[in-house]
Tab-separated table of N, CA, C and O and ligand atoms in Angstrom:
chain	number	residue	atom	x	y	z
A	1	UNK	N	0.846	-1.194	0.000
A	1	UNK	CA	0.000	0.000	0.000
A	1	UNK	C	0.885	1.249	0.000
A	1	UNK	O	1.752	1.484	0.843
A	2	UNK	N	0.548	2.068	-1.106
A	2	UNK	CA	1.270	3.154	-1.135
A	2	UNK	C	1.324	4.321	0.297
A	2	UNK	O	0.351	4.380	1.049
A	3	UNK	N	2.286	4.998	0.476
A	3	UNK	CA	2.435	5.773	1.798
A	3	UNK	C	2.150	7.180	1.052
A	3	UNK	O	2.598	7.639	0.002
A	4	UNK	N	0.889	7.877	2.355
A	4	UNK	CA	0.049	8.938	1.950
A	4	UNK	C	0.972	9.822	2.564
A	4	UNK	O	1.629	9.703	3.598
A	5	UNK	N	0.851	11.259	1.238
A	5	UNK	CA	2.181	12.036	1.706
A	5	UNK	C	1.248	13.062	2.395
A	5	UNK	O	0.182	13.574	2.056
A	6	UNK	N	2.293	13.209	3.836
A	6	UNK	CA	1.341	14.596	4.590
A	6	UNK	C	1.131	15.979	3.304
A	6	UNK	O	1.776	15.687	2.298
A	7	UNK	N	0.484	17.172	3.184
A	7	UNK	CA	0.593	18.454	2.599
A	7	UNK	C	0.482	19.424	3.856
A	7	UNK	O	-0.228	19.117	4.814
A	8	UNK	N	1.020	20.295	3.825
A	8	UNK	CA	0.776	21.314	4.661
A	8	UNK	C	0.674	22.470	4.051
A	8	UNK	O	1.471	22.746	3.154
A	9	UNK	N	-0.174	23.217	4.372
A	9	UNK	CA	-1.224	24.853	3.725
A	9	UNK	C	-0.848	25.617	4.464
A	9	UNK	O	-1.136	25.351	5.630
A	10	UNK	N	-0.100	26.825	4.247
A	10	UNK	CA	0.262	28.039	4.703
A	10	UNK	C	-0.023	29.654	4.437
A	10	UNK	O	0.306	30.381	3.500
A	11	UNK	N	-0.519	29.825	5.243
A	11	UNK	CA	-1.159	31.327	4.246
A	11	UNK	C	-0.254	32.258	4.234
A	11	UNK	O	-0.106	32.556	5.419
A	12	UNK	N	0.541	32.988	3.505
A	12	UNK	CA	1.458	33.984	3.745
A	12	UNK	C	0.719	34.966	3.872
A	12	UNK	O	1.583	35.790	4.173
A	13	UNK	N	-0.195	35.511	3.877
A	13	UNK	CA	-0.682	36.717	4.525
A	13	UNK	C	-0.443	36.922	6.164
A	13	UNK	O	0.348	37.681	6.724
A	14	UNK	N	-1.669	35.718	6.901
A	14	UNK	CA	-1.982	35.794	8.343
A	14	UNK	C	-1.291	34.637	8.758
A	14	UNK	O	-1.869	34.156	9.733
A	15	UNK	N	-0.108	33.866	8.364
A	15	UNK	CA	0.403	32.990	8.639
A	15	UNK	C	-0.321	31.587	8.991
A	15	UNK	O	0.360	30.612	9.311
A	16	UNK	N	-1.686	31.531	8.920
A	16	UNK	CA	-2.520	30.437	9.428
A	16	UNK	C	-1.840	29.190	8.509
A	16	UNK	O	-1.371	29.368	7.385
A	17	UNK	N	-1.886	27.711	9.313
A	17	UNK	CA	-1.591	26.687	8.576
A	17	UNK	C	-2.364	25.718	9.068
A	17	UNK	O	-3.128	25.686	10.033
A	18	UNK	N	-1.941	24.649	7.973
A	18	UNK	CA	-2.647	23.395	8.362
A	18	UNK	C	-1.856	22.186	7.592
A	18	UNK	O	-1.364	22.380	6.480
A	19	UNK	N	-1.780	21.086	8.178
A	19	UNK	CA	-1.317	19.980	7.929
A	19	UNK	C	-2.112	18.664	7.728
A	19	UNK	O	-2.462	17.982	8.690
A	20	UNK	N	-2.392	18.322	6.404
A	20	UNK	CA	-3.386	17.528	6.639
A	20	UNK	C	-2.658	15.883	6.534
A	20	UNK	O	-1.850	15.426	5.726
A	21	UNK	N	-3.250	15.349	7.563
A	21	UNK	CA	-2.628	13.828	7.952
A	21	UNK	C	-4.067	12.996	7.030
A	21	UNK	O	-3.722	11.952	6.476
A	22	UNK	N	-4.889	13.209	6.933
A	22	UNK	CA	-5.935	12.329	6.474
A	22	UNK	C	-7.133	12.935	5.720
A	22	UNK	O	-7.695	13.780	6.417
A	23	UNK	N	-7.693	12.763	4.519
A	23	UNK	CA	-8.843	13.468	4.218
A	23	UNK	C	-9.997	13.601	4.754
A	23	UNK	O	-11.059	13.402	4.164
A	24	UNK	N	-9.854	14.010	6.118
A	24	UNK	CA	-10.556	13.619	6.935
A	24	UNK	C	-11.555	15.076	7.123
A	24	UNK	O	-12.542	14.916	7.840
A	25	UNK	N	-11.403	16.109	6.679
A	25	UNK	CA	-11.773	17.638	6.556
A	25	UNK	C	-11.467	18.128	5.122
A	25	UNK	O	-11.202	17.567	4.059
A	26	UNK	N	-11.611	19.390	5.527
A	26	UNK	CA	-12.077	19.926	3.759
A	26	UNK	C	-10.976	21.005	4.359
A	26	UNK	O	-11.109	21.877	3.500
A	27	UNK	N	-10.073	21.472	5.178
A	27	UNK	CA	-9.279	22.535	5.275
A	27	UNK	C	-8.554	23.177	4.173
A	27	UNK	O	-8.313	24.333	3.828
A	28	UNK	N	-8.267	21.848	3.700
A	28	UNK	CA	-6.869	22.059	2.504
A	28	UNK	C	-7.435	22.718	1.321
A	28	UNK	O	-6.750	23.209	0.424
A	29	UNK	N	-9.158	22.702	1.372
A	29	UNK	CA	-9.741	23.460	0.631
A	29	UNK	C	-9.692	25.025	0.372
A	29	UNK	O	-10.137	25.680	-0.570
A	30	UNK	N	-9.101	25.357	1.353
A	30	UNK	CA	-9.422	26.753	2.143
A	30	UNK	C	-8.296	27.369	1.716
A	30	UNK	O	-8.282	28.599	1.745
A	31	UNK	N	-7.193	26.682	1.262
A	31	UNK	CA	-6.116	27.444	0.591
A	31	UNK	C	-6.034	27.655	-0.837
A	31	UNK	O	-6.637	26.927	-1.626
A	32	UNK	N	-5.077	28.937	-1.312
A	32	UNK	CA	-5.136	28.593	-2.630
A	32	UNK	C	-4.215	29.423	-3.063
A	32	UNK	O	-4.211	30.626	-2.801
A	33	UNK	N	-3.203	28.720	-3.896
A	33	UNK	CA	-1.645	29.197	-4.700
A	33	UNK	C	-2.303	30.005	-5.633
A	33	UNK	O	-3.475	29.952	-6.006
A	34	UNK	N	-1.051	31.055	-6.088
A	34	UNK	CA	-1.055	32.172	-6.807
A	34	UNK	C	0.097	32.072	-7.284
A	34	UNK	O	0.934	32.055	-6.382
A	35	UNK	N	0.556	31.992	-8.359
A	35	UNK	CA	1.880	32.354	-9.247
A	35	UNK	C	1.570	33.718	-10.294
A	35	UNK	O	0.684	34.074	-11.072
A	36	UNK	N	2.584	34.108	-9.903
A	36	UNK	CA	2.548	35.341	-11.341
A	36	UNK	C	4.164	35.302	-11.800
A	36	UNK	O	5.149	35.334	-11.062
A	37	UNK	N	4.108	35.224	-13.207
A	37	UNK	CA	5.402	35.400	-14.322
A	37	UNK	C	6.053	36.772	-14.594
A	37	UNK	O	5.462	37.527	-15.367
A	38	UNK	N	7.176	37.155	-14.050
A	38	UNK	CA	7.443	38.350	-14.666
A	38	UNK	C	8.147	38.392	-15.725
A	38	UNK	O	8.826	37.405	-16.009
A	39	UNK	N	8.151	39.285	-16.376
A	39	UNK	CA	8.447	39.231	-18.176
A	39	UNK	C	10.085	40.598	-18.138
A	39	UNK	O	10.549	41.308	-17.246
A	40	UNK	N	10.421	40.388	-19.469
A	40	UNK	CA	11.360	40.977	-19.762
A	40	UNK	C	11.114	42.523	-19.489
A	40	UNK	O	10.121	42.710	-20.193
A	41	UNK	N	11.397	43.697	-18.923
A	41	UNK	CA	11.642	44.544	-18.338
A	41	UNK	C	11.377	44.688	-16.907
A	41	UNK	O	11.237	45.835	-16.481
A	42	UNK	N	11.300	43.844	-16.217
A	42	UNK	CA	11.508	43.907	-14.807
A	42	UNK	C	12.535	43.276	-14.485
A	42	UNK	O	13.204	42.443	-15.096
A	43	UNK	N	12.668	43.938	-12.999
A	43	UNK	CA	14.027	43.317	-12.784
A	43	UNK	C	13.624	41.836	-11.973
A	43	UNK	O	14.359	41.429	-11.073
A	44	UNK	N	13.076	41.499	-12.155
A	44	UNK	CA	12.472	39.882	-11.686
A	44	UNK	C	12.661	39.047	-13.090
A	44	UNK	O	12.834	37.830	-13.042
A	45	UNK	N	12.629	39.582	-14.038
A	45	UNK	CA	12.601	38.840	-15.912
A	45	UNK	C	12.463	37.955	-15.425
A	45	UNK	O	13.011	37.835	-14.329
A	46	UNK	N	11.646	36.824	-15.967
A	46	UNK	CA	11.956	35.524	-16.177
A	46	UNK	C	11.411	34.500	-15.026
A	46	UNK	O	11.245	33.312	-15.304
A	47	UNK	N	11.123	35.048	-13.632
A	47	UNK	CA	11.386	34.837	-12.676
A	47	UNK	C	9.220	34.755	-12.002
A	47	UNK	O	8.319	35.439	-12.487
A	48	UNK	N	9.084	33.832	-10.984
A	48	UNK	CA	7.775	33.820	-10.640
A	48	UNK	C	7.873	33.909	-9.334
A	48	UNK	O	8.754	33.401	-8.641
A	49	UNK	N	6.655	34.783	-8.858
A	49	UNK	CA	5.900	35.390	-7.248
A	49	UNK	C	5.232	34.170	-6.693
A	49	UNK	O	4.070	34.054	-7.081
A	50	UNK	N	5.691	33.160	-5.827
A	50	UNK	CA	4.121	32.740	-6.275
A	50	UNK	C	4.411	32.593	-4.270
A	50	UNK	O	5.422	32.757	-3.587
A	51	UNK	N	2.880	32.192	-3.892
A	51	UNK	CA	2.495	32.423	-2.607
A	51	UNK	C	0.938	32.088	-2.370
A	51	UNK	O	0.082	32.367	-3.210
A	52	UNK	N	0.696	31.547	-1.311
A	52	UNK	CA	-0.581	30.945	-0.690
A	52	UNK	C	-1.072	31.600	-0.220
A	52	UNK	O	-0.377	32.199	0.601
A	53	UNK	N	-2.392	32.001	-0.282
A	53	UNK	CA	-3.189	32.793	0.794
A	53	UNK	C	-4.548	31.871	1.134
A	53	UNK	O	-5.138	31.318	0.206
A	54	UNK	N	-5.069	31.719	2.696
A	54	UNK	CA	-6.200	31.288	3.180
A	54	UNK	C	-7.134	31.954	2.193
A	54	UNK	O	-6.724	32.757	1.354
A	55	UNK	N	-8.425	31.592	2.319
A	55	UNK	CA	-9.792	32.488	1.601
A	55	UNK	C	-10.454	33.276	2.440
A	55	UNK	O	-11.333	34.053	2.068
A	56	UNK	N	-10.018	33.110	3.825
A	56	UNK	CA	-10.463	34.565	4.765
A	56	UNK	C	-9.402	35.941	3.623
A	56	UNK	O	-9.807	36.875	2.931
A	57	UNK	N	-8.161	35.490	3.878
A	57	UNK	CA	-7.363	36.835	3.577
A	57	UNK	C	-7.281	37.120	1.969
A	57	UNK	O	-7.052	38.207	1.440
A	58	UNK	N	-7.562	35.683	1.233
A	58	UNK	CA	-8.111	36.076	0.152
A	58	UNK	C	-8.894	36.802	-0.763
A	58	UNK	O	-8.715	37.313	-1.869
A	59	UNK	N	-10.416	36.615	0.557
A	59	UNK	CA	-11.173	37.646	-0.084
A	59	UNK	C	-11.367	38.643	0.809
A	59	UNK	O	-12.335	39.385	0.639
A	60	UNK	N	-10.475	38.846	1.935
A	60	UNK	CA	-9.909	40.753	2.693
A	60	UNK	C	-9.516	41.364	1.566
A	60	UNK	O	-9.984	42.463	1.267
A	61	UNK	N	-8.563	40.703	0.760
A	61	UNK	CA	-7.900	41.182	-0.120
A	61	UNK	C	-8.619	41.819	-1.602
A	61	UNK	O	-8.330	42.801	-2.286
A	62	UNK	N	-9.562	40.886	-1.715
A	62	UNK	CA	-10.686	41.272	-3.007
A	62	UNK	C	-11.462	42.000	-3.091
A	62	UNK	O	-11.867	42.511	-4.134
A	63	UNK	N	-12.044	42.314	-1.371
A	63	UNK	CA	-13.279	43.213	-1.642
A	63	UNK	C	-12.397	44.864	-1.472
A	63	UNK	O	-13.232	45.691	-1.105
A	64	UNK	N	-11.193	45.416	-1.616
A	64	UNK	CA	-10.239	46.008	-1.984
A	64	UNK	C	-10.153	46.384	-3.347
A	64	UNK	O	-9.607	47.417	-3.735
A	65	UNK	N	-10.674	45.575	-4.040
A	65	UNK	CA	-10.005	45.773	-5.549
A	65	UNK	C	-10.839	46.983	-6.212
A	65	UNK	O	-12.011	46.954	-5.836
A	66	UNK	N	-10.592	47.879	-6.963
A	66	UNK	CA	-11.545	48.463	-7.512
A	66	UNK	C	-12.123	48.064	-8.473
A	66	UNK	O	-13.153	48.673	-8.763
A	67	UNK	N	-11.737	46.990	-9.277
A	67	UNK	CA	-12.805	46.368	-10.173
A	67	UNK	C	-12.888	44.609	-9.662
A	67	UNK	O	-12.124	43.693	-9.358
A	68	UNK	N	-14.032	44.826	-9.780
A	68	UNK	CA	-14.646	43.429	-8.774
A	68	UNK	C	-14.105	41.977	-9.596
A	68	UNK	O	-14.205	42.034	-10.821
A	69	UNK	N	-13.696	41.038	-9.168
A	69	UNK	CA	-13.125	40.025	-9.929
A	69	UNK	C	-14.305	38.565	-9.681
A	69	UNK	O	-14.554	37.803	-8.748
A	70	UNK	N	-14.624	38.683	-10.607
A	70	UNK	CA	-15.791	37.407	-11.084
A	70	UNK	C	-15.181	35.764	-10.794
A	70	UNK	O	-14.075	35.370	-11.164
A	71	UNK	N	-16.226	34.932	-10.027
A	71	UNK	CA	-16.513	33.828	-9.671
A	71	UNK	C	-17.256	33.229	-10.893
A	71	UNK	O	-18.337	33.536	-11.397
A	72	UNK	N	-16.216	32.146	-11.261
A	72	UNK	CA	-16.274	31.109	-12.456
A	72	UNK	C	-16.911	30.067	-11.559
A	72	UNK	O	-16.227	29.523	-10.692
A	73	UNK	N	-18.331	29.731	-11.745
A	73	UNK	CA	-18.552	28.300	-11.413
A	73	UNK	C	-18.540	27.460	-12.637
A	73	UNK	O	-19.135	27.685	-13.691
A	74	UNK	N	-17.619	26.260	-12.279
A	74	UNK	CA	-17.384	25.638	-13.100
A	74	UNK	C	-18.328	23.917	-12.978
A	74	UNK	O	-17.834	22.903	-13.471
A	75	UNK	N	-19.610	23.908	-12.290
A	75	UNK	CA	-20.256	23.406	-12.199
A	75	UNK	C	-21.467	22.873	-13.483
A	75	UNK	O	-22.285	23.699	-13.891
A	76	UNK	N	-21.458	21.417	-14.040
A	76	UNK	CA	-22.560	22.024	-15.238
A	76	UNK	C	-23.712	21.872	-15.284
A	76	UNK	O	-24.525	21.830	-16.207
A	77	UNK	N	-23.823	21.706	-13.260
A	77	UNK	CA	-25.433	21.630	-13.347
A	77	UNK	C	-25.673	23.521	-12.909
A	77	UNK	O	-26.689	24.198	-12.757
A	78	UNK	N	-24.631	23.749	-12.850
A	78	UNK	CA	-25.461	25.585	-12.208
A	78	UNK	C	-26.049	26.053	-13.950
A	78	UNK	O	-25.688	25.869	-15.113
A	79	UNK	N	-27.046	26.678	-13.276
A	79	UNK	CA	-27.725	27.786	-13.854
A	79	UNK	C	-27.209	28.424	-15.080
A	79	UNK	O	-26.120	27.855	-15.155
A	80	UNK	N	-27.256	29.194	-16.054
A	80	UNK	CA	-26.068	29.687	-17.093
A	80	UNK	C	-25.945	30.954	-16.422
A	80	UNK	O	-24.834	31.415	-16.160
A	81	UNK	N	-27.481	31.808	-15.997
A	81	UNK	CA	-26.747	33.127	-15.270
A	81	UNK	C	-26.534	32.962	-13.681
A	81	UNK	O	-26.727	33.779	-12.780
A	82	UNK	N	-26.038	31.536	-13.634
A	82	UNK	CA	-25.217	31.786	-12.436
A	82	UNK	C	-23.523	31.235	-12.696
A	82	UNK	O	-22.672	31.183	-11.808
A	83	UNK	N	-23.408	31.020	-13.519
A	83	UNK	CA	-22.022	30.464	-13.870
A	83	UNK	C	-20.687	32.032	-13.995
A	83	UNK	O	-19.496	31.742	-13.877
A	84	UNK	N	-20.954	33.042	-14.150
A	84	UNK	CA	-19.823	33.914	-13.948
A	84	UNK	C	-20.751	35.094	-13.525
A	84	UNK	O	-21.556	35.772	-14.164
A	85	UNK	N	-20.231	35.099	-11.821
A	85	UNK	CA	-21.357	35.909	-11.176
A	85	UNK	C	-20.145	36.620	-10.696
A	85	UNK	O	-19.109	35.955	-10.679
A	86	UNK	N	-20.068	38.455	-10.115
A	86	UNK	CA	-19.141	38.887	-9.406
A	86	UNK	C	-19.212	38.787	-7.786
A	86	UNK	O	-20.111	38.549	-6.979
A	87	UNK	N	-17.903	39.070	-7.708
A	87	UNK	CA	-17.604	38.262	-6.270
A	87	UNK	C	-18.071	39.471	-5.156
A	87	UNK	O	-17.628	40.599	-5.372
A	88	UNK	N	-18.658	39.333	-4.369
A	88	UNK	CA	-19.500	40.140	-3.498
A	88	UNK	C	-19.324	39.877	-2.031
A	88	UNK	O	-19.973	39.145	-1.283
A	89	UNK	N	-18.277	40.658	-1.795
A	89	UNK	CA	-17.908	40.560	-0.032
A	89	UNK	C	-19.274	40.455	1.160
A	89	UNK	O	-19.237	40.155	2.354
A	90	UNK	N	-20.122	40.732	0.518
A	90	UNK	CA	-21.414	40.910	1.846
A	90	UNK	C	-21.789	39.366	1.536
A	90	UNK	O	-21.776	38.519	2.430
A	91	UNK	N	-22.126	39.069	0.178
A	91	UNK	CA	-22.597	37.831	0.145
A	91	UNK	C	-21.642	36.463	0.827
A	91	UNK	O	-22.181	35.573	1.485
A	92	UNK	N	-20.106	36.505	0.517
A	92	UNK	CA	-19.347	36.031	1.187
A	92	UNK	C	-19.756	35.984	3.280
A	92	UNK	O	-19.413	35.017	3.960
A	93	UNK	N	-20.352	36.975	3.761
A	93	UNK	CA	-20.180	37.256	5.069
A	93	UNK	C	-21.224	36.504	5.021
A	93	UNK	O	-21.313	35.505	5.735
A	94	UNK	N	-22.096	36.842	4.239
A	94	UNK	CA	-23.330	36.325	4.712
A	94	UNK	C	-23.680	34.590	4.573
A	94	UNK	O	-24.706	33.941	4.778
A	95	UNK	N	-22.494	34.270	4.188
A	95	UNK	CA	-22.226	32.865	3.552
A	95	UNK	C	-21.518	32.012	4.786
A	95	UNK	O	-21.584	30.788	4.895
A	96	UNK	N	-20.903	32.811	5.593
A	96	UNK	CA	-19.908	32.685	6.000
A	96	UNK	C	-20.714	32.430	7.499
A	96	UNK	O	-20.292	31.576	8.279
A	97	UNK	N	-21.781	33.170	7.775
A	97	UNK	CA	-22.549	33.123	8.821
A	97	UNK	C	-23.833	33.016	9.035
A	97	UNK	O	-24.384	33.169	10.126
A	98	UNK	N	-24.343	32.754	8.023
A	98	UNK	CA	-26.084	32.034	8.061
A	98	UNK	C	-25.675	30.789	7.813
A	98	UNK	O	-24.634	30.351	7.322
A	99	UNK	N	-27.278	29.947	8.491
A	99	UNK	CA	-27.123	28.836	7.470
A	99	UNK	C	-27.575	29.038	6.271
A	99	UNK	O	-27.857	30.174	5.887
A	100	UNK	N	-27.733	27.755	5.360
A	100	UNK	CA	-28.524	27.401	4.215
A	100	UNK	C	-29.449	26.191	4.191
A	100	UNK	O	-29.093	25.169	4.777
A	101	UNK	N	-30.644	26.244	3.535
A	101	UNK	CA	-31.433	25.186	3.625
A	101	UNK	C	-30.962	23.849	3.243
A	101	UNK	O	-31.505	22.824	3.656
A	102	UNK	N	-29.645	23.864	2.216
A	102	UNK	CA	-29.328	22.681	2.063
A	102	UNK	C	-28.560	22.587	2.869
A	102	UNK	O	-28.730	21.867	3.854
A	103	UNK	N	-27.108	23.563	2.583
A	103	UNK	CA	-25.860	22.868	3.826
A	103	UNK	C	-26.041	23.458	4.880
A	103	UNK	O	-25.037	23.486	5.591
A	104	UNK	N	-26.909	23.940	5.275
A	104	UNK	CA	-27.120	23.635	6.993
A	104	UNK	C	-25.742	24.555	7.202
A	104	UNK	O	-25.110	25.030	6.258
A	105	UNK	N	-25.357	24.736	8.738
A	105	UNK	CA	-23.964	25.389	9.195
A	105	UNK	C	-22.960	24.859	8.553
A	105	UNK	O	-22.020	25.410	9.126
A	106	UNK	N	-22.410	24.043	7.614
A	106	UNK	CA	-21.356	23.405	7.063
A	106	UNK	C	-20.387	24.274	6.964
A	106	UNK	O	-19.278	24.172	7.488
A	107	UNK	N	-20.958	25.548	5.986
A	107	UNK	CA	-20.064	26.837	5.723
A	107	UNK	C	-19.460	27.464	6.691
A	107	UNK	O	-18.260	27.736	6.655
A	108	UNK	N	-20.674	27.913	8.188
A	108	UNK	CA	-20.160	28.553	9.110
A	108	UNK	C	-19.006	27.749	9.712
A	108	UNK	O	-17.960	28.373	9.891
A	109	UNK	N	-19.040	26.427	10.059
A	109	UNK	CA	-18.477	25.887	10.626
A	109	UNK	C	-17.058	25.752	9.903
A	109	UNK	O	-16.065	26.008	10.585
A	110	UNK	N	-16.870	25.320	8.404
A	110	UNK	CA	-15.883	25.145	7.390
A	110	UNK	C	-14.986	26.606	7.998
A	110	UNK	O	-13.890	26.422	8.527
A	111	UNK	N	-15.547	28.013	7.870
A	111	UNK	CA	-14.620	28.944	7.806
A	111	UNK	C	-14.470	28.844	9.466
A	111	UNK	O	-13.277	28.831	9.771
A	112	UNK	N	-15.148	28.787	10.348
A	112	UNK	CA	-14.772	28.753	12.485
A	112	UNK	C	-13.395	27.759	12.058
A	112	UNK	O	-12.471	27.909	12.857
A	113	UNK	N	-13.212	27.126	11.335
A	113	UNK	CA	-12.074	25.808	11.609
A	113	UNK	C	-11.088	26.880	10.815
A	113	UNK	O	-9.974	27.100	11.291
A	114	UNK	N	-11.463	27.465	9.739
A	114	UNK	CA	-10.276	27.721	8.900
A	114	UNK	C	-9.819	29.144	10.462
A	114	UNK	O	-8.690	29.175	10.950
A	115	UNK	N	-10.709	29.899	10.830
A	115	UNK	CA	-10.546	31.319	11.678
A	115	UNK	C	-9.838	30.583	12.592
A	115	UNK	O	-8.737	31.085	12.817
A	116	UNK	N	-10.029	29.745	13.100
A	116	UNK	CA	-9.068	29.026	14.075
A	116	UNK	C	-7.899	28.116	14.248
A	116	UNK	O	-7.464	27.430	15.173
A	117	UNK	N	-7.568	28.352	13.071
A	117	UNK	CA	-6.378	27.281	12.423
A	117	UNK	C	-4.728	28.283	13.332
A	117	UNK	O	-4.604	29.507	13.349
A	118	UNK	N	-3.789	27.323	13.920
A	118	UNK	CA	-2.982	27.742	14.537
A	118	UNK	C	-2.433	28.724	13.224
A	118	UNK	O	-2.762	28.595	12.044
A	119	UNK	N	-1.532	29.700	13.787
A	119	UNK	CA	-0.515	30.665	13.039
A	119	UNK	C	0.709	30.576	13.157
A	119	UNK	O	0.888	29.998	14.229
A	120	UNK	N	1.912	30.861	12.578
A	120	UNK	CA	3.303	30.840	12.720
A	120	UNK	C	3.805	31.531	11.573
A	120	UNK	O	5.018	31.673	11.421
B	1	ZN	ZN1	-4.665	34.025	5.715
């Protein structure tokens, strides 16, 4: 039987991490890599940024932006005008802390685990 390799998720923003020993949670969900390429006139040429951020500090970071950056569901049972909807910090909160008739607290609870994930 093949040997399951630990991953560990680090947010470089708020330093939050997580180590996942078993698929036993959805944490590892909660992270998400960013690379960017820099090109010939910078002094980076050639060279890539790249860095993890949680989806708390992810979307601190988004509802910041002055032009709002759109949510691709890539689902093909959604809706067609729900498939590239813009990303909406209230709706996020409000996601984040109601329930829903289907998932129930899942969400609230999903982000209490990610808000409470040790830091370093
Ligand atoms: Zn973070």
């Amino acid at each position: 039987m093949a040997k399951r390799e630990n991953r560990t998720f680090h947010c470089n923003r708020c330093g939050r991490y997580h180590t996942e020993y078993e698929m036993d949670n959805f944490e590892g969900n909660f992270f998400h890599d960013f690379s960017a390429y820099f090109g010939y006139g910078s002094p980076y040429d050639d060279c890539f940024f790249e860095f993890t951020l949680c989806e708390l500090c992810m979307f601190e970071i988004a509802k910041d932006f002055k032009h709002t950056p759109m949510i691709l569901d890539k689902d093909p049972f959604a809706p067609p005008d729900e498939q590239v909807v813009p990303f909406d910090y209230n709706e996020f909160q409000r996601r984040r802390t109601e329930p829903t008739p289907y998932y129930k607290n899942l969400f609230i609870e999903n982000y209490n685990d990610i808000e409470n994930l040790p830091k370093k």
